[in-house]
Coordinates of C-alpha atoms in Angstrom, one line a residue:
M616 CA 45.2 107.2 -71.1
K617 CA 43.2 110.0 -72.8
I618 CA 43.2 108.1 -76.1
L619 CA 41.9 105.0 -74.4
M620 CA 39.2 107.0 -72.6
K621 CA 38.1 108.6 -75.9
A622 CA 38.1 105.2 -77.7
T623 CA 36.0 103.7 -74.9
N624 CA 33.5 106.4 -75.0
Q625 CA 33.2 106.3 -78.8
L626 CA 32.8 102.5 -78.7
F627 CA 30.0 102.9 -76.1
L628 CA 28.2 105.4 -78.2
I629 CA 28.4 103.3 -81.4
T630 CA 27.3 100.1 -79.6
T631 CA 24.4 101.7 -77.9
L632 CA 23.2 103.3 -81.1
C633 CA 23.2 99.9 -82.8
L634 CA 21.2 98.4 -80.0
L635 CA 18.7 101.3 -80.1
I636 CA 18.1 100.9 -83.8
L637 CA 17.7 97.2 -83.5
S638 CA 15.2 97.6 -80.6
S639 CA 13.0 99.7 -82.8
C640 CA 12.6 97.0 -85.5
G641 CA 10.6 94.5 -83.5
N642 CA 8.0 92.4 -85.4
I643 CA 4.3 92.8 -84.5
S644 CA 2.8 89.3 -84.1
G645 CA 0.2 87.4 -82.3
L646 CA -2.3 89.4 -80.2
E647 CA 0.0 92.6 -80.3
K648 CA -1.0 93.3 -83.9
Y649 CA -4.6 93.9 -82.8
N650 CA -3.7 96.4 -80.1
G651 CA -5.6 99.6 -80.8
E652 CA -7.0 98.2 -84.1
Q653 CA -10.7 98.2 -85.0
V654 CA -11.7 94.5 -85.4
C655 CA -14.7 92.3 -85.5
L656 CA -15.0 89.1 -83.4
K657 CA -16.3 86.3 -85.5
S658 CA -17.4 83.2 -83.6
V659 CA -16.7 79.6 -84.7
E660 CA -20.3 79.4 -85.8
G661 CA -19.9 82.4 -88.1
K662 CA -21.8 85.0 -86.1
F663 CA -20.3 88.3 -85.0
L664 CA -20.1 89.9 -81.6
S665 CA -22.4 92.9 -81.9
E666 CA -22.8 96.2 -80.1
R667 CA -26.6 95.9 -80.7
R668 CA -27.8 95.7 -77.1
N669 CA -31.0 95.0 -75.3
E670 CA -32.5 97.2 -72.6
N671 CA -30.0 95.8 -70.1
N672 CA -27.0 96.7 -72.3
N673 CA -26.1 93.0 -72.9
I674 CA -23.6 92.3 -75.6
K675 CA -25.0 89.7 -78.0
I676 CA -23.8 87.4 -80.8
V677 CA -26.2 88.3 -83.5
G678 CA -24.2 90.0 -86.3
E679 CA -24.5 88.5 -89.7
N680 CA -21.9 90.7 -91.4
P681 CA -19.0 92.9 -90.2
N682 CA -20.1 96.6 -90.0
E683 CA -19.9 99.5 -87.6
W684 CA -22.2 97.7 -85.1
E685 CA -19.9 94.8 -85.0
T686 CA -16.7 96.8 -84.7
F687 CA -14.6 96.9 -81.5
I688 CA -11.3 98.2 -80.4
I689 CA -8.9 95.9 -78.5
E690 CA -6.7 97.6 -75.9
R691 CA -3.9 95.2 -74.9
K692 CA -2.6 95.5 -71.3
E693 CA 0.1 93.6 -69.4
N694 CA 0.1 89.8 -68.7
G695 CA -2.3 89.0 -71.6
V696 CA -5.1 91.2 -70.2
V697 CA -7.2 93.2 -72.7
N698 CA -10.0 95.7 -72.6
I699 CA -12.6 95.7 -75.4
K700 CA -14.1 99.0 -76.3
T701 CA -17.1 99.8 -78.5
K702 CA -16.7 102.5 -81.2
D703 CA -18.7 104.9 -79.2
G704 CA -16.3 104.7 -76.3
F705 CA -17.9 102.2 -73.9
Y706 CA -16.0 99.3 -72.4
I707 CA -17.4 95.8 -72.3
S708 CA -17.9 94.9 -68.6
F709 CA -18.6 91.7 -66.7
N710 CA -21.9 92.0 -64.8
N711 CA -21.6 90.1 -61.5
N712 CA -25.4 90.1 -61.0
D713 CA -26.2 87.7 -63.9
S714 CA -22.7 86.7 -65.2
T715 CA -23.3 88.3 -68.5
L716 CA -21.4 90.9 -70.5
V717 CA -22.7 94.5 -70.9
A718 CA -21.3 97.6 -72.4
F719 CA -21.7 100.8 -70.5
A720 CA -18.4 101.5 -68.6
S721 CA -16.7 104.7 -69.5
E722 CA -13.3 103.7 -67.9
P723 CA -11.6 100.3 -67.8
S724 CA -11.1 98.7 -64.4
Y725 CA -11.2 95.2 -62.9
T726 CA -14.5 94.2 -64.3
E727 CA -13.7 95.6 -67.7
S728 CA -10.6 93.3 -68.1
F729 CA -10.4 90.0 -69.9
I730 CA -7.9 87.4 -71.0
L731 CA -7.8 86.0 -74.5
K732 CA -6.5 82.5 -74.6
P733 CA -5.4 80.8 -77.9
Y734 CA -7.4 77.7 -78.8
K735 CA -6.0 76.2 -82.0
E736 CA -6.7 78.9 -84.6
Y737 CA -9.3 80.6 -82.4
Y738 CA -9.3 82.6 -79.1
S739 CA -11.5 82.1 -76.1
L740 CA -12.7 85.0 -74.0
N741 CA -12.1 84.6 -70.2
S742 CA -12.5 86.8 -67.1
V743 CA -9.3 87.8 -65.3
S744 CA -10.2 85.1 -62.7
G745 CA -10.0 82.5 -65.5
K746 CA -13.7 81.8 -66.1
P747 CA -14.5 81.4 -69.8
F748 CA -17.6 82.7 -71.6
S749 CA -20.1 81.0 -73.8
V750 CA -23.3 82.0 -75.8
D751 CA -26.6 81.3 -74.0
D752 CA -30.0 80.6 -75.6
E753 CA -30.6 84.3 -76.0
F754 CA -27.3 84.9 -77.8
K755 CA -25.9 86.7 -74.7
L756 CA -22.4 86.1 -73.5
R757 CA -22.2 84.7 -69.9
V758 CA -20.0 82.5 -67.8
A759 CA -19.6 79.2 -69.6
V760 CA -20.2 75.7 -68.5
E761 CA -17.3 73.4 -69.1
G762 CA -16.8 72.5 -72.8
D763 CA -19.1 75.2 -74.1
L764 CA -16.7 78.0 -75.0
F765 CA -17.2 81.1 -77.1
L766 CA -14.5 80.7 -79.7
F767 CA -13.8 83.4 -82.2
K768 CA -11.3 84.9 -84.7
F769 CA -10.3 88.5 -85.2
I770 CA -11.5 89.9 -88.5
P771 CA -9.6 93.2 -89.2
I772 CA -11.8 96.0 -90.6
P773 CA -10.9 97.2 -94.1
I774 CA -8.5 100.2 -93.9
T775 CA -10.1 103.6 -94.1
S776 CA -8.6 107.0 -93.7
K777 CA -10.8 107.8 -90.7
S778 CA -9.2 106.1 -87.7
V779 CA -7.8 102.6 -88.5
I780 CA -4.0 102.5 -88.5
H781 CA -2.0 102.0 -91.6
L782 CA 0.4 99.8 -89.8
G783 CA 3.2 99.7 -92.3
D784 CA 3.3 103.4 -92.8
I785 CA 3.2 104.0 -89.0
N786 CA 6.1 101.6 -88.5
F787 CA 8.1 103.5 -91.0
L788 CA 7.2 106.8 -89.3
R789 CA 8.0 105.3 -85.9
F790 CA 11.4 104.1 -87.1
F791 CA 12.1 107.5 -88.7
L792 CA 11.3 109.3 -85.5
Q793 CA 13.3 106.9 -83.5
L794 CA 16.3 107.4 -85.7
I795 CA 16.0 111.1 -85.4
A796 CA 15.7 110.7 -81.6
F797 CA 18.8 108.5 -81.5
L798 CA 20.8 111.0 -83.5
I799 CA 19.7 113.8 -81.2
I800 CA 20.9 111.7 -78.2
I801 CA 24.2 110.9 -79.8
F802 CA 24.8 114.6 -80.8
L803 CA 23.9 115.8 -77.3
I804 CA 26.1 113.2 -75.5
Y805 CA 29.1 113.6 -77.8
K806 CA 28.8 117.4 -77.5
C807 CA 28.8 117.2 -73.7
L808 CA 31.7 114.8 -73.7
L809 CA 33.8 117.1 -75.9
K810 CA 32.8 120.2 -73.9
D811 CA 33.7 118.4 -70.6
K812 CA 36.8 117.0 -72.2
F813 CA 35.5 113.5 -71.4
K814 CA 35.0 114.4 -67.7
N815 CA 31.7 113.8 -65.9
A816 CA 31.2 110.8 -68.1
L817 CA 29.0 108.9 -65.5
S818 CA 26.2 111.5 -65.6
I819 CA 26.4 111.5 -69.4
Y820 CA 25.9 107.7 -69.5
V821 CA 23.1 108.0 -67.0
Y822 CA 21.5 110.7 -69.1
F823 CA 21.7 108.3 -72.1
I824 CA 20.1 105.5 -70.2
I825 CA 17.3 107.8 -69.2
C826 CA 16.7 109.0 -72.8
F827 CA 16.7 105.4 -74.0
T828 CA 14.4 104.1 -71.3
W829 CA 11.9 106.9 -71.9
G830 CA 12.0 106.3 -75.6
Y831 CA 11.8 102.6 -75.4
A832 CA 8.8 102.8 -73.0
I833 CA 6.9 105.2 -75.3
V834 CA 7.4 103.0 -78.3
H835 CA 6.5 99.8 -76.6
N836 CA 3.7 101.3 -74.6
E837 CA 2.0 101.9 -78.0
N838 CA -0.3 104.6 -76.7
W839 CA 0.1 106.3 -80.1
K840 CA -1.7 103.4 -81.8
T841 CA -5.0 104.3 -80.0
D842 CA -6.9 107.4 -79.3
N843 CA -5.4 107.6 -75.8
V844 CA -2.8 110.3 -76.5
I845 CA -5.0 113.4 -76.7
T846 CA -7.2 112.7 -73.6
N847 CA -8.5 114.4 -70.5
D848 CA -7.0 117.9 -69.9
S849 CA -4.8 117.7 -73.0
I850 CA -7.9 117.7 -75.2
I851 CA -8.4 121.3 -74.3
Y852 CA -4.7 122.3 -74.6
Y853 CA -4.5 120.7 -78.0
E854 CA -7.7 121.9 -79.6
Y855 CA -6.4 125.4 -80.2
L856 CA -4.2 124.0 -83.0
P857 CA -6.9 122.2 -85.2
A858 CA -9.3 125.1 -84.5
A859 CA -6.8 127.8 -85.6
L860 CA -4.8 126.0 -88.3
I861 CA -7.2 123.5 -89.9
F862 CA -10.7 124.8 -89.4
N863 CA -9.8 128.5 -89.1
D864 CA -12.5 128.9 -86.5
L865 CA -11.4 130.0 -83.1
S866 CA -15.0 130.4 -82.1
F867 CA -15.3 126.6 -82.2
D868 CA -18.5 126.8 -84.1
F869 CA -17.3 123.9 -86.3
I870 CA -18.0 121.4 -83.5
D871 CA -21.8 122.0 -84.1
S872 CA -21.5 120.5 -87.6
P873 CA -18.1 118.8 -87.9
P874 CA -17.0 116.9 -91.1
K875 CA -18.4 113.4 -91.4
D876 CA -15.0 111.8 -91.0
F877 CA -13.9 114.0 -88.1
N878 CA -13.1 111.7 -85.1
G879 CA -11.6 114.2 -82.6
T880 CA -12.9 115.4 -79.3
I881 CA -13.4 119.1 -78.5
W882 CA -14.1 120.4 -75.0
V883 CA -15.3 124.0 -74.6
N884 CA -17.4 125.6 -71.9
D885 CA -21.1 125.8 -72.3
K886 CA -22.4 128.9 -74.0
D887 CA -23.0 131.8 -71.6
K888 CA -26.0 134.2 -71.7
Q889 CA -24.4 136.0 -74.7
G890 CA -23.9 132.8 -76.6
N891 CA -20.1 132.8 -76.1
R892 CA -18.0 129.7 -75.2
A893 CA -14.3 129.3 -74.7
P894 CA -11.8 126.5 -73.8
K895 CA -11.2 126.0 -70.1
Y896 CA -7.5 126.3 -70.4
T897 CA -5.1 128.8 -71.9
Y898 CA -3.3 128.3 -75.2
G899 CA 0.2 128.0 -73.8
L900 CA 0.9 124.3 -74.3
S901 CA -0.2 124.5 -77.9
I902 CA 2.9 126.7 -78.5
L903 CA 5.1 123.7 -77.5
Y904 CA 2.9 121.3 -79.5
L905 CA 3.1 123.4 -82.6
P906 CA 6.2 122.2 -84.4
F907 CA 5.3 118.6 -83.8
F908 CA 1.7 119.2 -84.9
L909 CA 2.9 120.7 -88.2
I910 CA 5.2 117.7 -88.8
G911 CA 2.4 115.3 -87.9
H912 CA 0.1 117.2 -90.4
L913 CA 2.7 116.8 -93.1
F914 CA 2.9 113.0 -92.5
A915 CA -0.8 112.7 -92.3
Y916 CA -1.1 114.3 -95.7
I917 CA 1.7 112.2 -97.3
L918 CA 0.5 108.9 -95.8
G919 CA -3.2 109.4 -96.6
Y920 CA -4.7 109.9 -93.1
T921 CA -7.4 112.4 -92.2
T922 CA -5.8 115.8 -91.7
Y923 CA -8.1 117.2 -89.0
G924 CA -5.4 116.8 -86.3
Y925 CA -6.7 113.6 -84.7
S926 CA -5.3 110.7 -86.8
T927 CA -2.3 108.5 -85.9
P928 CA 0.6 110.6 -87.3
Y929 CA -0.4 113.5 -85.0
F930 CA -0.5 111.1 -82.0
V931 CA 2.9 109.7 -82.8
L932 CA 4.4 113.2 -83.1
I933 CA 2.8 114.4 -79.8
C934 CA 4.3 111.3 -78.0
F935 CA 7.6 112.2 -79.6
S936 CA 7.3 115.8 -78.4
S937 CA 6.9 114.6 -74.8
W938 CA 10.1 112.6 -75.1
F939 CA 11.9 115.6 -76.7
Y940 CA 11.0 118.1 -74.1
A941 CA 11.7 115.7 -71.3
V942 CA 15.1 115.0 -72.7
M943 CA 15.9 118.7 -73.1
G944 CA 14.7 119.3 -69.6
M945 CA 16.9 116.6 -68.2
L946 CA 19.9 118.1 -70.1
Y947 CA 19.3 121.5 -68.5
L948 CA 19.0 119.9 -65.2
R949 CA 22.3 118.0 -65.6
K950 CA 24.1 121.3 -66.5
T951 CA 22.7 123.0 -63.4
L952 CA 23.6 120.2 -61.0
L953 CA 27.1 119.9 -62.3
L954 CA 27.7 123.5 -61.2
L955 CA 27.0 122.4 -57.7
F956 CA 27.8 118.8 -57.2
N957 CA 30.2 116.1 -58.4
D958 CA 29.5 113.8 -61.3
T959 CA 28.5 110.8 -59.2
V960 CA 25.9 112.7 -57.2
V961 CA 24.5 114.2 -60.4
G962 CA 24.1 110.7 -61.9
F963 CA 22.3 109.5 -58.8
T964 CA 20.0 112.6 -58.9
L965 CA 19.2 112.3 -62.6
I966 CA 18.2 108.7 -62.4
S967 CA 16.1 109.4 -59.3
I968 CA 14.2 112.3 -61.0
A969 CA 13.7 110.4 -64.2
L970 CA 12.8 106.9 -63.0
A971 CA 11.8 107.2 -59.3
T972 CA 9.1 109.9 -59.7
N973 CA 5.8 110.1 -61.5
L974 CA 7.6 112.2 -64.2
F975 CA 8.2 108.8 -65.9
H976 CA 4.5 108.1 -66.1
Y977 CA 3.7 111.5 -67.7
V978 CA 6.6 111.2 -70.2
V979 CA 5.5 107.7 -71.3
Q980 CA 1.8 107.2 -70.6
D981 CA 0.0 110.6 -70.3
S982 CA 2.4 112.2 -72.8
A983 CA 0.3 115.1 -73.8
M984 CA -0.4 116.5 -70.3
T985 CA 1.3 119.7 -69.3
H986 CA 3.8 118.3 -66.8
T987 CA 6.6 117.1 -69.0
Y988 CA 6.6 120.3 -70.9
S989 CA 6.5 122.4 -67.8
F990 CA 9.4 120.3 -66.4
F991 CA 11.5 121.4 -69.4
L992 CA 10.5 125.1 -68.9
F993 CA 11.3 125.0 -65.2
S994 CA 14.7 123.4 -65.9
A995 CA 15.6 126.0 -68.5
F996 CA 14.4 128.8 -66.3
I997 CA 16.6 127.7 -63.4
W998 CA 19.6 127.3 -65.7
H999 CA 19.2 130.8 -67.1
T1000 CA 18.6 132.2 -63.6
I1001 CA 22.1 131.1 -62.7
K1002 CA 23.5 132.3 -66.0
W1003 CA 21.9 135.8 -65.6
H1004 CA 23.4 136.2 -62.1
K1005 CA 26.8 135.4 -63.4
R1006 CA 26.5 137.8 -66.4
Q1007 CA 23.7 140.1 -67.1
N1008 CA 23.1 140.3 -70.8
I1009 CA 20.1 141.0 -73.0
K1010 CA 19.9 137.5 -74.6
T1011 CA 19.7 135.7 -71.2
T1012 CA 17.2 138.4 -70.0
A1013 CA 15.0 137.9 -73.0
V1014 CA 15.0 134.1 -72.6
L1015 CA 14.0 134.5 -68.9
G1016 CA 11.1 136.7 -69.9
L1017 CA 9.8 134.3 -72.5
L1018 CA 10.2 131.3 -70.2
I1019 CA 8.3 132.8 -67.3
G1020 CA 5.6 133.9 -69.8
L1021 CA 5.3 130.3 -71.2
I1022 CA 5.4 128.8 -67.7
S1023 CA 2.5 131.0 -66.5
I1024 CA 0.4 130.7 -69.7
I1025 CA 0.5 126.9 -69.4
R1026 CA -0.4 126.9 -65.7
P1027 CA -0.9 130.4 -64.2
T1028 CA -0.1 129.4 -60.6
N1029 CA 3.4 128.3 -61.7
V1030 CA 4.3 132.0 -62.1
I1031 CA 5.6 131.8 -58.5
L1032 CA 8.7 130.2 -60.0
A1033 CA 9.7 133.8 -60.7
L1034 CA 10.4 134.0 -56.9
V1035 CA 13.5 131.8 -57.5
F1036 CA 14.9 134.5 -59.7
V1037 CA 14.1 137.2 -57.2
L1038 CA 15.4 135.3 -54.1
Y1039 CA 18.4 133.5 -55.6
D1040 CA 21.6 134.2 -53.6
V1041 CA 19.7 136.0 -50.9
T1042 CA 21.1 134.6 -47.6
S1043 CA 20.7 137.6 -45.2
F1044 CA 19.3 141.1 -44.9
D1045 CA 22.6 142.5 -46.3
S1046 CA 22.4 140.2 -49.3
L1047 CA 18.8 141.3 -49.8
K1048 CA 20.0 144.9 -50.0
E1049 CA 22.6 143.9 -52.5
K1050 CA 20.0 142.0 -54.6
T1051 CA 17.8 145.1 -54.6
K1052 CA 20.7 147.2 -55.8
L1053 CA 21.5 144.7 -58.5
F1054 CA 17.9 144.8 -59.8
W1055 CA 17.9 148.6 -59.7
K1056 CA 21.2 148.7 -61.6
Y1057 CA 19.8 146.4 -64.3
K1058 CA 16.2 147.7 -64.1
N1059 CA 15.9 147.7 -67.9
H1060 CA 16.6 144.0 -67.8
V1061 CA 14.0 143.4 -65.1
L1062 CA 11.5 145.5 -67.1
L1063 CA 12.3 143.5 -70.3
I1064 CA 11.5 140.3 -68.4
V1065 CA 8.2 141.6 -67.3
I1066 CA 7.3 143.0 -70.8
L1067 CA 8.2 139.7 -72.6
S1068 CA 6.3 137.6 -70.1
I1069 CA 3.2 139.7 -70.6
M1070 CA 3.6 139.6 -74.4
I1071 CA 3.2 135.8 -74.2
W1072 CA -0.3 136.5 -72.7
I1073 CA -1.4 139.1 -75.2
P1074 CA -2.8 136.5 -77.8
Q1075 CA -4.8 135.0 -74.9
F1076 CA -6.2 138.4 -74.0
I1077 CA -7.2 139.0 -77.6
F1078 CA -8.7 135.6 -77.9
W1079 CA -10.9 136.1 -74.8
K1080 CA -11.9 139.6 -76.1
Y1081 CA -12.9 138.0 -79.4
L1082 CA -14.9 135.2 -77.9
T1083 CA -16.4 136.8 -74.8
N1084 CA -16.0 140.6 -75.3
N1085 CA -13.9 140.7 -72.1
W1086 CA -10.1 141.1 -71.9
L1087 CA -10.0 138.9 -68.8
Y1088 CA -12.2 135.8 -68.6
F1089 CA -12.3 133.3 -65.8
S1090 CA -12.8 130.1 -67.8
Y1091 CA -12.8 127.8 -64.8
Q1092 CA -16.4 129.1 -64.0
K1093 CA -17.5 127.4 -60.7
E1094 CA -14.1 125.9 -59.9
G1095 CA -11.7 127.7 -57.6
F1096 CA -9.4 127.7 -54.5
F1097 CA -10.2 127.3 -50.9
F1098 CA -7.3 129.1 -49.4
N1099 CA -8.9 129.0 -45.9
N1100 CA -9.0 125.2 -46.0
P1101 CA -6.0 123.8 -47.8
Q1102 CA -5.8 120.0 -47.9
I1103 CA -2.0 119.9 -47.3
F1104 CA -2.0 116.7 -45.2
N1105 CA -4.1 114.9 -47.8
G1106 CA -2.1 116.3 -50.6
L1107 CA 1.1 114.9 -49.1
F1108 CA 0.1 111.7 -47.3
S1109 CA -3.3 110.6 -48.6
Y1110 CA -3.6 107.1 -50.2
R1111 CA -5.8 108.7 -52.8
K1112 CA -3.0 110.8 -54.3
G1113 CA -0.5 111.7 -51.6
W1114 CA 2.6 113.2 -53.2
L1115 CA 5.0 111.5 -50.7
V1116 CA 3.0 108.3 -50.7
Y1117 CA 3.4 107.7 -54.5
T1118 CA 6.7 109.6 -54.9
P1119 CA 8.6 108.8 -51.6
I1120 CA 12.0 109.8 -53.1
M1121 CA 10.9 113.4 -52.6
I1122 CA 11.1 112.9 -48.8
F1123 CA 14.8 113.0 -49.2
A1124 CA 14.6 116.1 -51.4
I1125 CA 12.7 117.9 -48.6
L1126 CA 15.3 116.8 -46.1
G1127 CA 18.0 117.9 -48.5
V1128 CA 17.0 121.6 -48.1
F1129 CA 18.7 121.5 -44.7
F1130 CA 21.8 120.0 -46.3
L1131 CA 22.1 123.0 -48.6
I1132 CA 22.7 125.4 -45.7
K1133 CA 26.4 124.6 -45.3
E1134 CA 27.7 124.7 -48.9
H1135 CA 24.9 126.0 -51.1
K1136 CA 23.2 128.5 -48.9
K1137 CA 22.2 130.7 -51.9
W1138 CA 19.6 128.1 -52.8
V1139 CA 18.0 127.6 -49.4
L1140 CA 15.6 130.6 -49.4
P1141 CA 14.3 130.4 -53.0
I1142 CA 13.7 126.7 -52.7
A1143 CA 12.1 126.8 -49.3
V1144 CA 9.8 129.8 -50.2
F1145 CA 8.8 128.2 -53.5
L1146 CA 8.2 124.8 -51.9
I1147 CA 6.0 126.1 -49.1
L1148 CA 4.0 128.5 -51.3
N1149 CA 3.7 125.9 -54.1
I1150 CA 2.3 123.2 -51.7
Y1151 CA -0.1 125.7 -50.2
I1152 CA -1.5 126.9 -53.6
I1153 CA -1.7 123.4 -55.2
Y1154 CA -3.5 121.8 -52.3
S1155 CA -5.9 124.7 -51.8
W1156 CA -7.5 123.9 -55.2
W1157 CA -11.0 122.5 -54.8
C1158 CA -10.0 119.2 -56.4
W1159 CA -6.8 118.7 -54.4
W1160 CA -6.2 115.2 -56.0
Y1161 CA -6.5 116.7 -59.5
G1162 CA -8.7 114.1 -61.0
G1163 CA -7.3 111.0 -62.6
G1164 CA -3.6 110.2 -62.9
Y1165 CA -0.6 108.8 -61.1
G1166 CA 0.4 110.5 -57.9
S1167 CA 0.3 114.2 -57.3
R1168 CA 0.8 115.4 -60.8
P1169 CA 1.0 119.2 -60.3
M1170 CA 4.2 118.7 -58.3
I1171 CA 6.0 117.2 -61.3
E1172 CA 7.4 120.4 -62.8
S1173 CA 8.9 121.4 -59.5
Y1174 CA 11.2 118.4 -59.6
S1175 CA 13.6 120.6 -61.7
L1176 CA 14.1 122.6 -58.6
M1177 CA 13.7 119.9 -56.0
A1178 CA 16.5 118.0 -57.7
I1179 CA 19.0 120.5 -56.1
P1180 CA 18.2 119.6 -52.5
L1181 CA 17.9 115.9 -53.5
A1182 CA 21.4 116.1 -54.8
A1183 CA 22.5 117.8 -51.6
F1184 CA 21.1 114.8 -49.7
F1185 CA 23.0 112.4 -51.9
A1186 CA 26.2 114.5 -51.6
Y1187 CA 26.1 114.3 -47.9
F1188 CA 26.1 110.6 -47.9
D1189 CA 28.7 110.5 -50.7
K1190 CA 31.2 112.0 -48.3
M1191 CA 30.5 109.3 -45.7
T1192 CA 31.6 105.7 -45.5
S1193 CA 31.3 103.2 -48.3
Y1194 CA 28.5 101.6 -46.3
L1195 CA 26.4 104.8 -46.2
R1196 CA 27.1 105.3 -49.9
S1197 CA 25.8 101.8 -50.5
V1198 CA 22.7 102.6 -48.5
S1199 CA 22.0 105.6 -50.7
L1200 CA 22.4 103.5 -53.8
F1201 CA 20.0 100.9 -52.4
V1202 CA 17.4 103.7 -51.6
V1203 CA 17.6 104.9 -55.2
F1204 CA 17.2 101.3 -56.5
I1205 CA 14.1 100.7 -54.3
A1206 CA 12.6 104.0 -55.2
V1207 CA 13.1 103.4 -58.9
S1208 CA 11.7 99.8 -58.7
L1209 CA 8.6 100.9 -56.7
N1210 CA 7.9 103.8 -59.1
L1211 CA 8.2 101.7 -62.2
F1212 CA 6.1 98.9 -60.7
Q1213 CA 3.3 101.3 -59.7
T1214 CA 3.4 102.9 -63.1
L1215 CA 2.7 99.4 -64.5
Q1216 CA -0.1 99.0 -61.9
M1217 CA -1.8 102.2 -63.3
K1218 CA -2.8 100.0 -66.2
S1219 CA -4.7 97.7 -63.9
S1220 CA -5.4 97.9 -60.2
L1221 CA -3.9 101.2 -59.1
H1222 CA -7.0 103.3 -59.4
Y1223 CA -6.7 106.7 -61.0
D1224 CA -8.7 108.6 -58.3
S1225 CA -10.3 106.2 -55.8
M1226 CA -7.4 104.5 -53.9
T1227 CA -7.8 103.9 -50.1
K1228 CA -5.4 102.6 -47.4
E1229 CA -7.0 99.2 -47.7
A1230 CA -6.8 99.1 -51.5
F1231 CA -3.2 100.4 -51.5
W1232 CA -1.8 97.8 -49.1
N1233 CA -3.8 94.8 -50.4
N1234 CA -2.6 95.8 -53.9
F1235 CA 1.0 96.5 -52.9
I1236 CA 3.5 94.9 -55.1
T1237 CA 1.0 92.7 -56.8
T1238 CA 0.1 92.4 -60.5
G1239 CA -3.5 91.3 -60.1
W1240 CA -6.6 92.6 -58.4
P1241 CA -7.2 91.6 -54.7
P1242 CA -10.4 89.9 -53.8
D1243 CA -13.3 92.4 -53.2
Y1244 CA -11.3 95.1 -54.9
K1245 CA -14.4 97.2 -55.9
N1246 CA -15.4 97.5 -52.2
M1247 CA -11.9 98.6 -51.2
I1248 CA -11.8 101.7 -53.5
K1249 CA -13.8 104.8 -52.7
S1250 CA -14.8 107.2 -55.5
P1251 CA -14.6 110.9 -54.5
D1252 CA -17.8 113.1 -54.7
Y1253 CA -16.7 115.8 -57.1
D1254 CA -19.8 117.9 -56.5
R1255 CA -19.2 118.0 -52.8
A1256 CA -15.5 118.9 -53.3
L1257 CA -16.5 121.7 -55.7
K1258 CA -18.4 123.3 -52.8
G1259 CA -15.4 123.0 -50.5
E1260 CA -16.9 120.0 -48.6
K1261 CA -15.2 116.6 -47.9
E1262 CA -15.2 114.6 -51.0
Y1263 CA -16.7 111.4 -49.5

C-alpha cells in the first residue's frame, strides 16, 4: 500500500510538471501579440491615427509617417475589449457629447474601452456597445454611418532599447523563470511529502494547485508586458533601488535631469523650506525586491534593454517575486495549520485564503504592492512564534526580531502583530503571570528581538537624517489618522471598499474565533486583540478605502492570522454530518467563484474607488457595463476626506 501511495504521488508530480511546462509555451497570435506593444494604427487610405489634437483633444487621422506622435499602446482586456493609450499616458475616450474620440482620460473605464473587430486583413474600431467609428470631413473619428468604417492595420514600431518589448527574449526569460518556479514547487512538495511520510497529501495537492493557479494567472495576465507593474504606491517602494544602485543618488536629484532614454516614474515629496525632499514610504519593501531586482538588472544587461530599473526584465522579475513570496507565505501557513487541524480542514482553508480573498488580486494583478510580501512575513512570524514557545533558541529569536523589523518598516502600523507573540498562550490571569515569568527568564531573547527589529530601521533613520537633517521625519505630511472618528462600519460593509462585502469568506473567519475557545484557546486572545486593534487603526486612516484597488487591501496580510479561526470554523463543520460538510464545501466554492469573477471585473466595470450600492448590484455577476453606469458610481472627494470630513 505504501509503495502504491508513493508511486501515485510521484506520477502526480511528474504529470503536473509536464502540464505546467506545456502551459508556458503558448503561441502569441492575433490581437494578443499587440498587447502592451507600441504600435501605429494605419488606415486603409494610408493615413495614421495621430496624437496631434485640436483644442478639444480630438484624436485625428492626419499622420503621414509613423513617429512618436502616431504611436499608441494597446492594452488588451477580456472579451476582446481593449484600451488605447497615448505615449504620454492618456487613454483615448469616447465623448458622448459629440460622438468623437478624445484623449485626456488618466484611467481606463467604460468610455475608454473599445472592441477591435477583424475585417479581412484589417480591423474596425467599435465602442463596447457595438457602434463602429469612421473618419469625418475634419479627419476626426466619430460614430460611423453604416458602410463608412474606419479600417486600419497595426504597424509595429521598430524595436528600440527604451520601452518596446523584445518579445522573443522575454518569452525565453518567461519560460526560464517558469521552469525555475516549477522546480521550486516540485522541490517543496516532494520535501513535504517525504517529511510527512506521504501523510497530509491533500493539503499538499491543494498547495500545488494554488501555486500553479497563481503562476498561470500571472503569466497569462501579461501585466509584465506593459508598464503596469510598478504603479501607484509601489512606485515609491521600488524607487529606492534604482536611486541607490543605479544612479547612486539617494537625494533623488537625478529626476531633475534624467537620462534621455529613462522611462521610469519617481514620486518624492515636494521640497520643503530647506530644499529637502524624501519618498513618502519607508524602504522596507525594497529589501524584498532586491534579489529579484538584481537578477532583472542582469537580464536587462544581457538582453540589451535599458538598465535604469524600468524595462521589461525588471517587471518580469518583480511579478515573479510576488509569486515567490506568496508561495512561501502559503507554505508557512500550511505548516502552522497542520499543527492545529487535520489535513482536510487545512486544504479547505488554504484554498479559501488563496482564491476566495483579494490576496489573489494582489498576487496576480497588483503584484508589486506591499500586501503579498507582508502576507509572507506575517505567515513566517506566526510560525516562528509557535516555534519559539516550544523551544527558546537564539536562531528563532533572531528570526523573530528581523521579521518584526521588516513587517514594521514596510507598514509601520503592522508592528501590532508583535502582540501575537506577547499574548500567545495567554488564557487567564494565571497564564499571564506564567508568560511574564517566561519573558523574564529569557529576557536576553526578548531584548535581542527588540534590538534586531530596531536595527532594520537604522538605515531609514540615517536616510532621513541625510535628506532632511532629522532622525525622524513624518513623510506623510498632511495625511494622518482620525482616531476619534474611525470609519469601521464603512470599512467593513461599504460598497465602496467594504472588507466583508468584497471578501465575504472572512465573515466565517470572524465567527471562527468563537470556535477556537474549546480546543485552541491559546489563540483566542492574541487573534481577538489583534483583529480589534487592527480594524480600529486601519479604518481610522483619513482615506479609509485606501485609494484604488480591489476590496480592503490593508487587511490582506492579516489573512495569515485569520486563517486559524477560519480553519476552526471549517473544523467544526467537518465533525458534523456529511450534509453539513457538503454545505461548507459549497460555501468555499461560491466564495472562490465570486472572488475570481470580481477580480476579473476589476479590469472593467468594478470601479477601483467609486462603487455604490446601485453600481454593485446592477453590475453583480455581469461582464459588461450596465446602462447609465457613469451615473451609478460616485467618486470620493479626497480633499474633504483629508480634512476628516465625509468624502462625498
